[in-house]
Amino acid sequence: MKKAIDSIMPSSSAGMSRIDGRLKVTGAAKYSAEYTPAGLTYGVLVGSTITKGSITSIDTKAAGQAPGVLAVITHLNAPKVPGDQPEGGKPVPPKGAFKVFYDDKIYYNGQPIALVIADTFERALFGASLVKAQYHTDKHITNLPDNRSNGFPPRGEGTYKRGTEDAWKAAPFKVEQEYIVPTVTHNPMELHAIIANWDADNKLSVWDKTQGVKGTQEDLAHLFKLPVENVQVHSQFVGGAFGSALRTWPHEVAAIIGAKVVKKPVKLVLSRADMFTSVGYRPFTWQKIAIGATADGKLTGITHEAAGQTSSYENFTEGPTGVSQNLYACPNVNTKYHLVALDIATPTWMRGPGEATGSFALESALDELSYSLKLDPVELRLRNYAEKDPESGKPFSSKFLNEAYQLGADHIGWSERKQEPASVKKDGWLVGYGMAGGMFGAYRSGATIRAKMNTDGSLLLQSAVSDIGPGTGTAMVLIASEQMGIPAEKIRFEMGDSSLPNAPTQGGSATTASVGSAVYQACADLKEKFQKLIGNGGTDKPDYAKVLKEHNLPSLEVVTETGGGNGMEKYAMNSWSVHFVKVLVNPATGVVKIDKVACVADSGHIISPKTARSQVVGGAIGGIGMALMEESIIDHRYGRYINNNFADYHVPVNADIPQIDALFVNKPDPIINPMGAKGMAEIALIGMAAAVANAVYNASGKRVRDLPITPDKVMA
Ligand code: MOS
């Protein structure tokens, strides 16, 4: 086995720093709310105070007369959004999650019912406080466990079966347990924000927090029936998103409607409270897992049921049961996934969507099984190691998960772990170790890159892609630097602008594989163009600047388009992770302290060591938040979130997080793309919550199956 130390990326690791790091830490990087077009006005949304029903009257008079207020927009006076209107008498599905200011219907608490626009933010906020609505109130339901019997299968596949159904029941060793992942809200530092401006009657510009400028451009063109090229989307810097900016939301449409009314640019920034109702969340999900095994730890059957919440007006589906179908070699697996429609806003994808939820249940249940078998949890996983894709039977494009287990176990000091729970105490704290793994599909989609070499030897790369924080530009510059044989300082990567060459939305851990492949190929194409110029006898890495001057050319450029999905027909492609956690549990107070974390990613070749480390550490912290703190709580009497602020909704802070070590197998995948790189965004979080829960059990003997693991659930 390769020595672990070679693969550790400590905090002071070598590797290039972020190309935009200085801009970000000095405040020079501009986020969507920070632009100041001439005549800028400010919008503030008014939210519904009921959870279900309809607006019977809305009084906007006082707001309209308040100082500085330019417009008060409601469903009664809003200009129609053409893309929301019925076609051929049939209603069209909403592009903006629901149709804002469309009619008097209320679907969830906090739903925007009015937009007040004023010459300053404060005056808009005051105006918004004066809007008064009367409602007809219907009985609402916001509680999933009480309404699970109303679940329905999502369109398409809700069930899966291979082998015998419920085969676990006949096994000599078995576990059957229920698990809860509560609603968890994306809370990136940057609030969702948009500045919308109509440059002409049929021309729209927005500065908008989005994970995909091209996707936003298309949605807005569709909604406002504009030619796509007449919609300009800017999103040069994004201060985190985790999935919340993967689609177009009602506040974006509201700001654009507002700009149409006041004929001026309108800035609309969601409040932190709005973040809980306006841009999706990880849906509350109930799960039941049953696993059967032989005495030597061979899995004989897995049954996995899940019920996730969605809204009453839209079905959001993800794949929480997928991990049970794919993670281990097990001949008999059956799964069922249902949705429960509640009177809440639609959920959305959140880092590791589906898998993060499913792996908490599966990897907790497997840990429980390891105790009944009296078998080391790593050994249990190795005994059920999938050498080929359990679902399709296809070979993996690459899988080094067994090496990842070894790296992580060595690094955390797994040999110190005692199988007997609550058996180790140090300085009054119970000490325990836990581990759990994750997987996520390794995807690749098409992308286009423009690459232009200038006479000063500098290279400009352009792509519409957004960077929500992982350091996409940095990775792209590193790929180009290696391919062109020029220093990174000579390369500029322009992005986050819908007028740039096509790129996919940043999501699904696929950006480096997708856009990186285009950068790689664009560099190859550009080099070939230089070779043609030079003719025979050229070297592989010519002096580009000199060649341009010799040929009297100001620059040489290529536009390269690459396709997606290669290898998907023949191979199963995944990234893999395993998380090892050491915790301290205070037996009197139930406080859980994370003592040490080692996260190992099998995500192919590592292109940018520093940003890869950040990516993994960030995911692990997200997983710790999910495990110990994060829960968006609704008071079901009113259908309203009661902890929609950073005082009450807890996320990990520095004091909660010890040194987290990110380790990489760092072996290229020979199939997915020329760099051999696979995604690591989702796998950094997937499995982490179970690893913490498993460590808490090992330390304290307390098995917590409903997240988050707050002290009250751990106290003796
Ligand atoms: Mo991610 S949930 O694909 O932003």
XYZ file of C-alpha atoms and ligand atoms in Angstrom:
720
model
C 0.000 0.000 0.000
C 1.213 3.460 -0.942
C 2.336 5.424 2.088
C -0.426 7.762 3.217
C 1.827 10.750 3.696
C 2.422 11.152 -0.060
C -1.198 11.934 -0.626
C -1.874 14.391 2.180
C -2.597 17.929 1.175
C -1.870 19.884 4.350
C -3.068 23.456 4.744
C 0.288 24.830 3.668
C 0.308 22.610 0.608
C 2.211 23.392 -2.502
C 0.306 24.276 -5.620
C -0.845 27.475 -7.197
C -2.979 29.860 -5.172
C -6.318 31.029 -6.504
C -5.988 33.354 -9.467
C -8.780 35.500 -8.005
C -7.765 35.136 -4.353
C -6.334 38.638 -4.066
C -9.393 40.188 -5.719
C -11.630 38.359 -3.289
C -9.794 39.134 -0.067
C -9.267 42.788 -0.950
C -12.908 43.326 -1.872
C -12.049 44.133 -5.469
C -14.090 41.188 -6.767
C -17.586 42.450 -7.539
C -20.603 40.336 -6.688
C -24.060 40.737 -8.222
C -25.356 43.290 -5.692
C -22.266 45.494 -6.018
C -22.839 47.059 -9.419
C -24.129 50.622 -9.635
C -25.725 51.297 -13.016
C -26.999 54.875 -13.443
C -30.421 55.468 -11.901
C -30.263 52.360 -9.710
C -33.380 51.747 -7.604
C -34.020 49.258 -4.822
C -36.654 46.573 -4.480
C -37.905 44.886 -1.314
C -40.289 41.950 -1.369
C -43.293 41.577 0.890
C -43.989 37.983 1.894
C -47.252 36.237 2.652
C -47.958 35.878 6.361
C -50.249 32.896 5.799
C -49.228 29.473 4.523
C -52.101 28.459 2.271
C -55.085 30.225 0.807
C -55.583 33.346 -1.255
C -55.268 37.102 -1.050
C -58.700 38.699 -0.683
C -57.459 42.294 -0.648
C -54.161 44.080 -0.591
C -53.727 47.658 0.546
C -50.760 49.357 -1.114
C -51.898 52.960 -0.729
C -49.748 53.927 2.253
C -46.736 52.208 0.738
C -47.287 53.963 -2.583
C -47.346 57.360 -0.838
C -44.306 56.725 1.336
C -41.254 58.917 0.616
C -39.121 57.767 -2.283
C -41.379 54.903 -3.299
C -41.571 54.572 -7.068
C -43.850 51.560 -7.442
C -45.711 48.911 -5.497
C -46.247 45.829 -7.605
C -48.720 43.054 -6.776
C -50.651 40.419 -8.718
C -53.285 43.105 -9.338
C -51.079 45.482 -11.312
C -48.007 43.502 -12.393
C -47.329 43.417 -16.108
C -47.875 39.896 -17.384
C -44.875 37.625 -17.795
C -45.495 36.229 -21.295
C -43.761 32.899 -20.591
C -46.073 32.294 -17.627
C -49.294 32.671 -19.625
C -51.352 29.661 -20.722
C -50.650 28.383 -24.223
C -53.626 27.127 -26.241
C -55.762 27.359 -23.109
C -53.351 25.112 -21.165
C -51.315 26.363 -18.196
C -47.555 26.227 -18.731
C -45.199 24.908 -16.067
C -43.434 27.708 -14.220
C -39.811 28.421 -15.147
C -39.260 30.575 -12.114
C -40.295 27.914 -9.556
C -43.757 29.466 -9.363
C -45.339 32.323 -11.228
C -44.653 35.419 -9.170
C -47.460 38.017 -8.985
C -49.493 35.738 -11.274
C -52.679 35.452 -9.235
C -54.069 35.620 -5.695
C -53.051 32.059 -4.656
C -50.792 31.472 -1.664
C -48.730 28.268 -1.666
C -46.319 28.881 1.212
C -45.494 31.208 4.051
C -43.201 33.985 2.875
C -44.315 33.747 -0.760
C -43.755 37.168 -2.410
C -47.057 39.041 -2.663
C -45.696 42.514 -3.399
C -42.538 44.280 -4.515
C -41.890 47.817 -3.309
C -39.372 49.833 -5.305
C -37.861 53.057 -3.999
C -34.924 55.368 -4.563
C -33.062 53.931 -1.574
C -33.043 50.525 0.061
C -34.221 51.932 3.392
C -37.198 53.699 1.821
C -38.150 50.520 -0.040
C -37.905 48.574 3.213
C -40.128 51.107 4.987
C -42.609 51.082 2.097
C -42.725 47.280 2.245
C -43.654 47.451 5.934
C -46.783 49.442 5.000
C -48.264 46.876 2.598
C -51.209 45.147 4.260
C -52.963 42.081 2.871
C -56.168 40.296 3.865
C -56.385 36.593 3.186
C -58.746 33.715 2.880
C -56.935 31.021 4.843
C -57.031 27.307 4.069
C -55.755 24.564 6.350
C -52.090 23.891 5.609
C -49.795 20.931 6.123
C -46.050 21.378 6.553
C -45.111 18.291 8.536
C -43.771 15.305 6.596
C -43.852 12.561 9.245
C -47.556 13.211 9.928
C -48.367 13.103 6.234
C -46.166 10.304 4.948
C -49.224 8.217 4.057
C -50.075 10.834 1.396
C -46.822 10.082 -0.422
C -46.827 9.370 -4.134
C -44.172 8.042 -6.496
C -42.410 10.672 -8.595
C -42.997 10.570 -12.309
C -40.803 7.919 -13.884
C -38.984 5.617 -11.505
C -39.873 5.603 -7.861
C -39.006 1.971 -7.271
C -36.068 -0.298 -8.050
C -35.492 -4.002 -7.621
C -32.751 -6.490 -8.360
C -32.868 -10.082 -7.125
C -35.323 -10.982 -4.417
C -37.451 -8.373 -2.677
C -36.831 -7.948 1.059
C -34.142 -10.661 1.019
C -32.684 -9.101 4.192
C -35.450 -10.710 6.236
C -34.049 -14.221 5.770
C -30.503 -13.249 6.840
C -28.959 -14.368 10.136
C -27.757 -10.829 10.893
C -29.923 -7.821 10.191
C -30.664 -4.191 10.944
C -33.900 -2.336 10.314
C -34.032 1.326 11.275
C -35.566 4.671 10.390
C -33.542 7.825 9.762
C -34.454 11.491 9.433
C -32.610 14.173 7.516
C -34.362 17.460 8.328
C -34.746 20.428 6.055
C -31.345 22.028 5.626
C -31.008 25.428 3.980
C -28.202 26.601 1.703
C -26.705 29.538 3.507
C -23.855 30.807 1.362
C -22.244 33.998 2.672
C -23.445 35.938 -0.356
C -27.201 36.452 -0.301
C -29.008 35.839 -3.565
C -29.137 39.112 -5.435
C -30.060 40.516 -8.813
C -29.816 43.869 -10.542
C -32.176 43.931 -13.510
C -32.295 46.538 -16.247
C -34.217 46.826 -19.489
C -31.748 48.362 -21.958
C -34.618 48.594 -24.477
C -38.163 47.221 -24.728
C -36.823 43.901 -25.917
C -33.363 43.916 -24.319
C -32.616 42.829 -20.789
C -29.426 42.895 -18.712
C -29.027 41.304 -15.302
C -26.237 41.006 -12.763
C -27.425 37.909 -11.037
C -26.195 35.318 -8.597
C -26.367 32.162 -10.693
C -24.449 28.936 -11.111
C -25.091 29.098 -14.852
C -25.283 32.328 -16.844
C -26.362 30.449 -19.979
C -29.159 28.627 -18.152
C -30.386 31.883 -16.615
C -30.188 33.580 -20.004
C -32.356 30.856 -21.537
C -34.912 30.920 -18.712
C -35.257 34.693 -18.864
C -35.504 34.701 -22.657
C -38.257 32.098 -22.380
C -40.127 33.916 -19.602
C -40.047 37.337 -21.265
C -40.250 35.999 -24.837
C -37.029 37.634 -25.923
C -34.430 36.457 -28.414
C -31.753 34.691 -26.337
C -29.066 37.092 -27.539
C -31.113 40.018 -26.177
C -30.639 38.778 -22.636
C -27.278 39.546 -21.056
C -26.420 37.778 -17.800
C -23.412 38.764 -15.696
C -22.267 36.631 -12.793
C -18.549 37.130 -12.603
C -18.169 36.269 -8.930
C -20.456 34.082 -6.859
C -20.042 33.927 -3.095
C -21.069 30.312 -2.612
C -24.282 28.601 -3.621
C -24.222 24.810 -2.975
C -27.054 24.334 -5.479
C -29.296 27.255 -4.512
C -28.372 29.122 -7.698
C -28.908 26.218 -10.104
C -32.277 27.467 -11.300
C -34.245 30.660 -11.808
C -36.289 31.794 -8.810
C -39.299 34.077 -8.301
C -37.254 36.977 -6.877
C -35.297 37.186 -10.117
C -38.487 37.415 -12.157
C -39.906 39.942 -9.659
C -36.910 42.260 -10.067
C -37.194 42.099 -13.853
C -40.918 42.901 -13.689
C -40.038 45.780 -11.349
C -37.441 47.175 -13.727
C -40.043 47.106 -16.490
C -42.470 49.122 -14.345
C -40.070 51.811 -13.095
C -38.037 51.859 -16.328
C -34.871 51.927 -14.255
C -32.434 49.318 -13.001
C -33.766 47.539 -9.904
C -31.588 45.868 -7.310
C -33.166 43.124 -5.236
C -31.172 41.403 -2.501
C -32.842 38.675 -0.478
C -32.667 39.023 3.274
C -31.183 36.132 5.269
C -34.744 35.231 6.302
C -35.815 35.224 2.626
C -33.053 32.693 1.930
C -35.096 30.098 3.815
C -38.179 30.443 1.608
C -36.945 31.724 -1.731
C -34.112 29.654 -3.173
C -34.791 26.039 -2.227
C -33.310 23.809 0.466
C -32.397 20.175 1.084
C -35.792 18.510 1.580
C -36.809 16.916 4.864
C -36.572 13.171 4.154
C -37.729 10.163 6.123
C -35.920 6.904 5.360
C -36.081 3.320 6.412
C -33.218 0.939 5.743
C -33.086 -2.774 6.306
C -29.914 -4.764 5.664
C -29.282 -8.470 5.991
C -25.882 -10.164 6.129
C -24.260 -13.548 6.606
C -22.156 -14.222 9.698
C -18.998 -13.386 7.751
C -20.395 -9.997 6.771
C -21.572 -10.596 3.199
C -24.616 -8.466 2.424
C -27.588 -10.562 1.320
C -30.229 -7.893 0.935
C -30.877 -4.156 1.248
C -34.308 -2.559 1.375
C -34.351 1.218 1.317
C -37.468 3.375 1.485
C -37.438 7.151 1.357
C -40.074 9.880 1.473
C -38.944 13.395 0.675
C -40.957 16.575 0.817
C -41.863 18.719 -2.134
C -44.174 21.685 -2.641
C -47.850 21.551 -3.573
C -47.216 23.212 -6.939
C -44.108 21.449 -8.199
C -42.438 18.054 -7.820
C -38.797 18.151 -6.834
C -37.120 14.776 -7.047
C -33.650 13.574 -6.162
C -32.178 10.105 -5.646
C -31.753 9.305 -1.954
C -32.038 5.546 -2.543
C -29.398 5.469 -5.290
C -26.544 4.778 -2.865
C -28.211 1.547 -1.754
C -28.430 0.456 -5.374
C -24.846 1.311 -6.245
C -22.429 1.516 -3.353
C -21.967 -2.161 -2.447
C -22.000 -5.544 -4.132
C -25.287 -6.979 -2.914
C -27.386 -9.401 -4.968
C -30.788 -8.377 -3.645
C -31.774 -4.730 -3.451
C -35.149 -3.079 -3.554
C -35.837 0.603 -3.054
C -38.857 2.862 -3.032
C -38.911 6.643 -3.191
C -41.986 8.755 -2.563
C -42.723 12.453 -2.513
C -44.959 14.150 0.002
C -46.455 17.442 -1.180
C -46.573 20.061 1.567
C -47.519 23.724 1.775
C -43.950 24.933 1.549
C -41.712 26.300 -1.184
C -40.112 23.861 -3.611
C -36.850 22.274 -2.435
C -33.860 22.115 -4.738
C -30.518 20.408 -5.190
C -28.093 20.905 -2.335
C -24.513 19.647 -2.379
C -24.698 15.870 -2.870
C -28.432 16.076 -3.660
C -30.037 12.713 -2.877
C -26.790 10.902 -2.097
C -25.999 13.048 0.961
C -29.412 12.169 2.385
C -29.342 8.515 1.331
C -25.797 7.883 2.506
C -26.644 9.141 6.001
C -29.172 6.308 6.268
C -27.226 3.592 4.437
C -23.860 4.298 6.032
C -25.407 4.606 9.504
C -27.256 1.306 9.024
C -24.083 -0.395 7.810
C -22.295 0.840 10.922
C -25.105 -0.584 13.052
C -24.698 -3.890 11.222
C -20.951 -3.900 11.895
C -21.656 -3.830 15.638
C -24.102 -6.749 15.474
C -21.545 -8.658 13.405
C -18.707 -7.545 15.710
C -16.814 -6.696 12.557
C -14.671 -3.627 11.868
C -16.751 -1.181 9.740
C -13.939 -0.784 7.186
C -13.592 -4.558 6.912
C -17.377 -4.877 6.435
C -17.169 -2.494 3.506
C -14.181 -4.285 1.995
C -16.053 -7.604 2.171
C -18.808 -6.071 0.042
C -16.559 -4.110 -2.294
C -18.159 -3.644 -5.708
C -15.639 -4.532 -8.409
C -18.132 -3.617 -11.119
C -21.238 -1.446 -11.113
C -23.802 -3.426 -9.102
C -26.734 -1.953 -11.007
C -25.630 -2.176 -14.647
C -22.839 -4.750 -14.415
C -20.603 -2.353 -16.366
C -16.947 -1.997 -15.445
C -15.962 1.200 -13.650
C -13.920 3.698 -15.636
C -11.763 3.731 -12.500
C -12.250 2.954 -8.830
C -9.587 3.121 -6.138
C -11.911 3.277 -3.165
C -10.029 0.457 -1.427
C -6.896 2.617 -1.474
C -8.950 5.493 -0.119
C -10.063 3.356 2.834
C -6.458 2.523 3.596
C -5.210 6.109 3.289
C -7.918 7.434 5.586
C -7.640 4.654 8.158
C -3.863 5.114 8.386
C -4.173 8.872 8.671
C -6.800 9.010 11.417
C -5.136 6.260 13.425
C -8.003 3.815 12.953
C -6.041 1.096 14.739
C -6.607 3.077 17.976
C -10.368 2.569 17.637
C -12.056 0.152 20.029
C -14.999 -1.820 18.669
C -16.741 -1.646 22.061
C -18.793 1.599 22.206
C -18.296 4.049 25.074
C -15.191 2.206 26.187
C -12.559 4.942 25.840
C -12.433 7.990 28.090
C -9.801 10.712 28.151
C -9.835 13.804 30.406
C -13.538 13.303 31.092
C -14.485 13.023 27.407
C -15.608 9.858 25.655
C -13.480 9.178 22.596
C -14.747 7.514 19.432
C -13.980 6.912 15.790
C -16.345 6.610 12.858
C -16.154 6.321 9.129
C -18.522 6.386 6.159
C -18.219 6.681 2.423
C -19.888 8.335 -0.486
C -20.160 8.197 -4.220
C -21.444 10.461 -6.952
C -21.669 10.063 -10.713
C -18.719 11.475 -12.637
C -20.284 13.496 -15.402
C -19.031 15.504 -18.304
C -20.995 17.768 -20.605
C -20.157 19.794 -23.695
C -18.395 23.156 -23.469
C -16.794 25.704 -25.761
C -13.609 27.650 -25.183
C -12.152 30.560 -27.069
C -8.373 30.608 -26.704
C -6.399 33.560 -28.000
C -2.608 33.927 -27.965
C -1.351 37.510 -28.109
C 1.957 38.919 -29.313
C 3.089 39.549 -25.729
C 2.877 35.811 -25.151
C -0.245 36.080 -23.016
C -3.115 33.673 -23.454
C -6.758 34.637 -23.031
C -9.300 31.898 -22.373
C -13.005 32.644 -22.436
C -15.973 30.633 -21.246
C -19.427 31.522 -19.942
C -18.989 29.199 -16.943
C -19.681 30.515 -13.423
C -17.425 29.837 -10.455
C -19.375 29.531 -7.222
C -16.190 29.160 -5.209
C -14.258 25.968 -5.985
C -11.654 27.805 -8.034
C -12.690 26.956 -11.567
C -10.595 29.690 -13.135
C -7.543 28.480 -11.243
C -7.966 24.899 -12.439
C -8.522 26.031 -16.022
C -5.391 28.185 -15.977
C -3.390 25.237 -14.635
C -4.643 22.955 -17.423
C -3.786 25.554 -20.064
C -0.408 26.308 -18.512
C 0.599 22.674 -18.705
C -0.746 22.174 -22.216
C 0.751 25.333 -23.697
C 3.974 25.146 -21.714
C 3.663 28.737 -20.527
C 3.570 30.086 -16.973
C 0.180 30.510 -15.292
C 0.800 34.268 -14.826
C 0.606 34.612 -18.622
C -2.915 33.192 -18.752
C -6.194 34.958 -18.127
C -9.505 33.122 -17.798
C -12.633 35.186 -18.426
C -15.962 33.784 -17.264
C -19.386 34.445 -15.751
C -20.821 36.319 -18.730
C -23.509 34.933 -21.040
C -21.941 36.536 -24.113
C -18.878 34.288 -23.742
C -18.644 30.841 -25.388
C -21.103 28.212 -24.168
C -20.505 26.405 -20.904
C -22.657 24.235 -18.695
C -24.149 25.369 -15.411
C -21.729 24.795 -12.541
C -23.288 21.814 -10.850
C -23.144 18.077 -10.440
C -19.382 18.161 -9.780
C -18.860 18.289 -13.542
C -17.223 21.643 -14.287
C -13.579 20.635 -14.295
C -14.308 17.555 -16.395
C -16.505 19.513 -18.820
C -14.881 22.920 -19.211
C -11.426 21.517 -18.477
C -11.745 19.134 -21.417
C -12.610 22.070 -23.656
C -9.616 24.044 -22.360
C -7.372 21.024 -22.943
C -8.643 20.569 -26.503
C -8.582 24.291 -27.281
C -4.913 24.361 -26.292
C -4.225 21.368 -28.532
C -6.029 23.106 -31.402
C -4.164 26.340 -30.812
C -0.812 24.543 -30.771
C -1.720 22.831 -34.022
C -2.544 26.200 -35.571
C 0.901 27.417 -34.547
C 2.494 24.299 -35.996
C 0.768 24.937 -39.330
C 2.091 28.488 -39.282
C 5.628 27.369 -38.565
C 5.540 24.521 -41.053
C 7.867 21.557 -40.798
C 10.537 21.563 -38.181
C 8.575 23.397 -35.486
C 9.126 22.401 -31.891
C 6.337 21.144 -29.675
C 6.451 24.294 -27.553
C 7.394 27.171 -29.823
C 7.941 30.743 -28.665
C 4.379 31.789 -29.461
C 5.032 35.538 -29.256
C 8.000 35.272 -31.617
C 6.049 33.217 -34.150
C 3.214 35.772 -34.162
C 5.660 38.646 -34.724
C 7.462 36.789 -37.485
C 4.159 36.301 -39.263
C 2.970 39.809 -38.572
C -0.082 38.580 -36.701
C -1.684 40.469 -33.774
C -2.945 37.205 -32.298
C -3.948 33.660 -33.083
C -7.185 32.213 -31.815
C -9.305 29.088 -31.835
C -12.839 28.374 -30.733
C -13.092 24.765 -29.652
C -16.237 22.878 -28.801
C -16.063 19.545 -27.008
C -18.825 17.044 -26.404
C -20.017 15.450 -23.226
C -20.656 12.117 -21.665
C -17.910 10.039 -23.211
C -17.585 6.481 -22.081
C -20.983 6.493 -20.374
C -22.282 3.661 -22.580
C -19.431 1.284 -21.782
C -18.426 2.291 -18.275
C -19.947 3.217 -14.968
C -18.278 6.446 -13.877
C -18.180 7.681 -10.313
C -16.098 9.610 -7.866
C -15.723 8.038 -4.451
C -14.999 9.321 -0.994
C -14.467 8.076 2.500
C -14.511 10.169 5.650
C -12.842 9.238 8.918
C -13.778 11.175 12.036
C -12.540 11.166 15.608
C -14.919 12.768 18.099
C -14.971 13.617 21.774
C -18.322 13.399 23.536
C -19.013 14.981 26.887
C -21.108 12.394 28.728
C -22.694 14.974 31.052
C -23.651 17.663 28.539
C -23.927 15.646 25.327
C -21.634 18.106 23.559
C -19.860 16.593 20.569
C -16.445 17.967 19.664
C -14.901 17.026 16.352
C -11.317 16.147 17.194
C -9.809 15.040 13.915
C -11.010 14.496 10.368
C -9.435 12.745 7.402
C -11.356 12.873 4.139
C -10.127 10.899 1.188
C -11.298 11.478 -2.363
C -10.884 9.097 -5.259
C -11.603 11.717 -7.876
C -9.020 10.940 -10.513
C -6.033 13.155 -11.212
C -5.836 16.251 -9.016
C -5.379 19.289 -11.235
C -5.169 22.048 -8.637
C -3.970 20.758 -5.251
C -4.722 23.883 -3.231
C -8.261 24.449 -4.446
C -8.952 20.693 -4.357
C -8.005 20.698 -0.694
C -10.327 23.671 -0.059
C -13.109 21.901 -1.905
C -12.806 18.794 0.258
C -12.414 20.720 3.518
C -15.471 22.843 2.651
C -17.535 19.758 1.910
C -16.469 18.138 5.157
C -17.488 21.264 7.083
C -20.852 21.209 5.303
C -21.195 17.585 6.396
C -20.314 18.479 9.990
C -23.004 21.185 9.915
C -25.496 18.648 8.589
C -24.459 16.154 11.253
C -24.399 18.384 14.322
C -26.222 21.670 13.762
C -28.213 22.467 10.680
C -32.007 22.223 10.743
C -34.564 24.632 9.371
C -37.398 24.397 11.853
C -41.019 25.135 10.984
C -43.621 25.928 13.604
C -46.238 23.690 12.043
C -49.111 25.605 13.636
C -48.246 28.542 11.418
C -46.252 26.864 8.656
C -43.446 29.356 9.233
C -39.711 28.957 9.784
C -38.751 30.039 13.270
C -34.948 29.919 13.020
C -34.470 31.770 9.738
C -31.430 33.746 10.869
C -27.809 33.089 11.792
C -28.454 33.437 15.521
C -30.778 30.439 15.549
C -29.772 28.447 12.471
C -26.384 27.092 13.372
C -23.599 26.453 10.914
C -20.115 25.434 11.979
C -17.778 28.250 12.951
C -13.997 28.114 13.312
C -14.233 26.962 16.916
C -16.242 23.920 15.804
C -13.759 22.809 13.186
C -10.404 21.225 13.923
C -7.677 20.617 11.389
C -9.298 18.699 8.541
C -6.960 16.746 6.338
C -7.864 16.185 2.726
C -6.209 13.206 1.094
C -6.331 12.159 -2.519
C -5.743 8.840 -4.195
C -4.731 11.017 -7.153
C -4.780 8.382 -9.870
C -6.078 9.465 -13.267
C -9.295 8.051 -14.669
C -8.294 6.789 -18.121
C -11.732 7.254 -19.677
C -13.606 10.345 -18.598
C -11.423 13.080 -20.088
C -7.856 13.737 -21.212
C -6.878 15.113 -17.775
C -8.134 11.997 -15.987
C -9.957 14.254 -13.524
C -13.275 13.465 -11.872
C -15.467 15.732 -9.750
C -15.056 16.128 -5.995
C -17.639 18.734 -4.980
C -20.453 16.412 -3.968
C -18.373 13.510 -2.615
C -16.663 15.912 -0.227
C -19.932 16.105 1.688
C -21.639 12.801 0.864
C -21.123 10.348 3.724
C -19.737 12.921 6.149
C -22.870 13.145 8.328
C -22.904 9.366 8.787
C -19.187 9.339 9.616
C -19.849 11.816 12.446
C -22.929 9.915 13.670
C -20.957 6.671 13.625
C -18.123 8.254 15.603
C -20.621 9.616 18.142
C -21.985 6.088 18.599
C -18.517 4.597 18.965
C -17.665 7.233 21.567
C -20.903 7.284 23.550
C -23.046 4.285 22.655
C -25.760 6.749 21.590
C -27.123 6.032 18.124
C -28.734 9.178 16.775
C -30.830 8.507 13.697
C -32.486 11.897 13.339
C -30.194 14.732 12.382
C -28.847 17.005 13.646
C -27.063 15.328 16.574
C -27.733 18.048 19.127
C -26.546 17.599 22.740
C -30.076 16.766 24.023
C -30.033 13.603 21.884
C -26.629 12.504 23.188
C -26.889 13.354 26.906
C -27.037 10.429 29.259
Mo -24.495 21.316 -6.874
S -26.099 20.628 -5.721
O -24.655 20.415 -8.246
O -24.597 22.947 -6.954
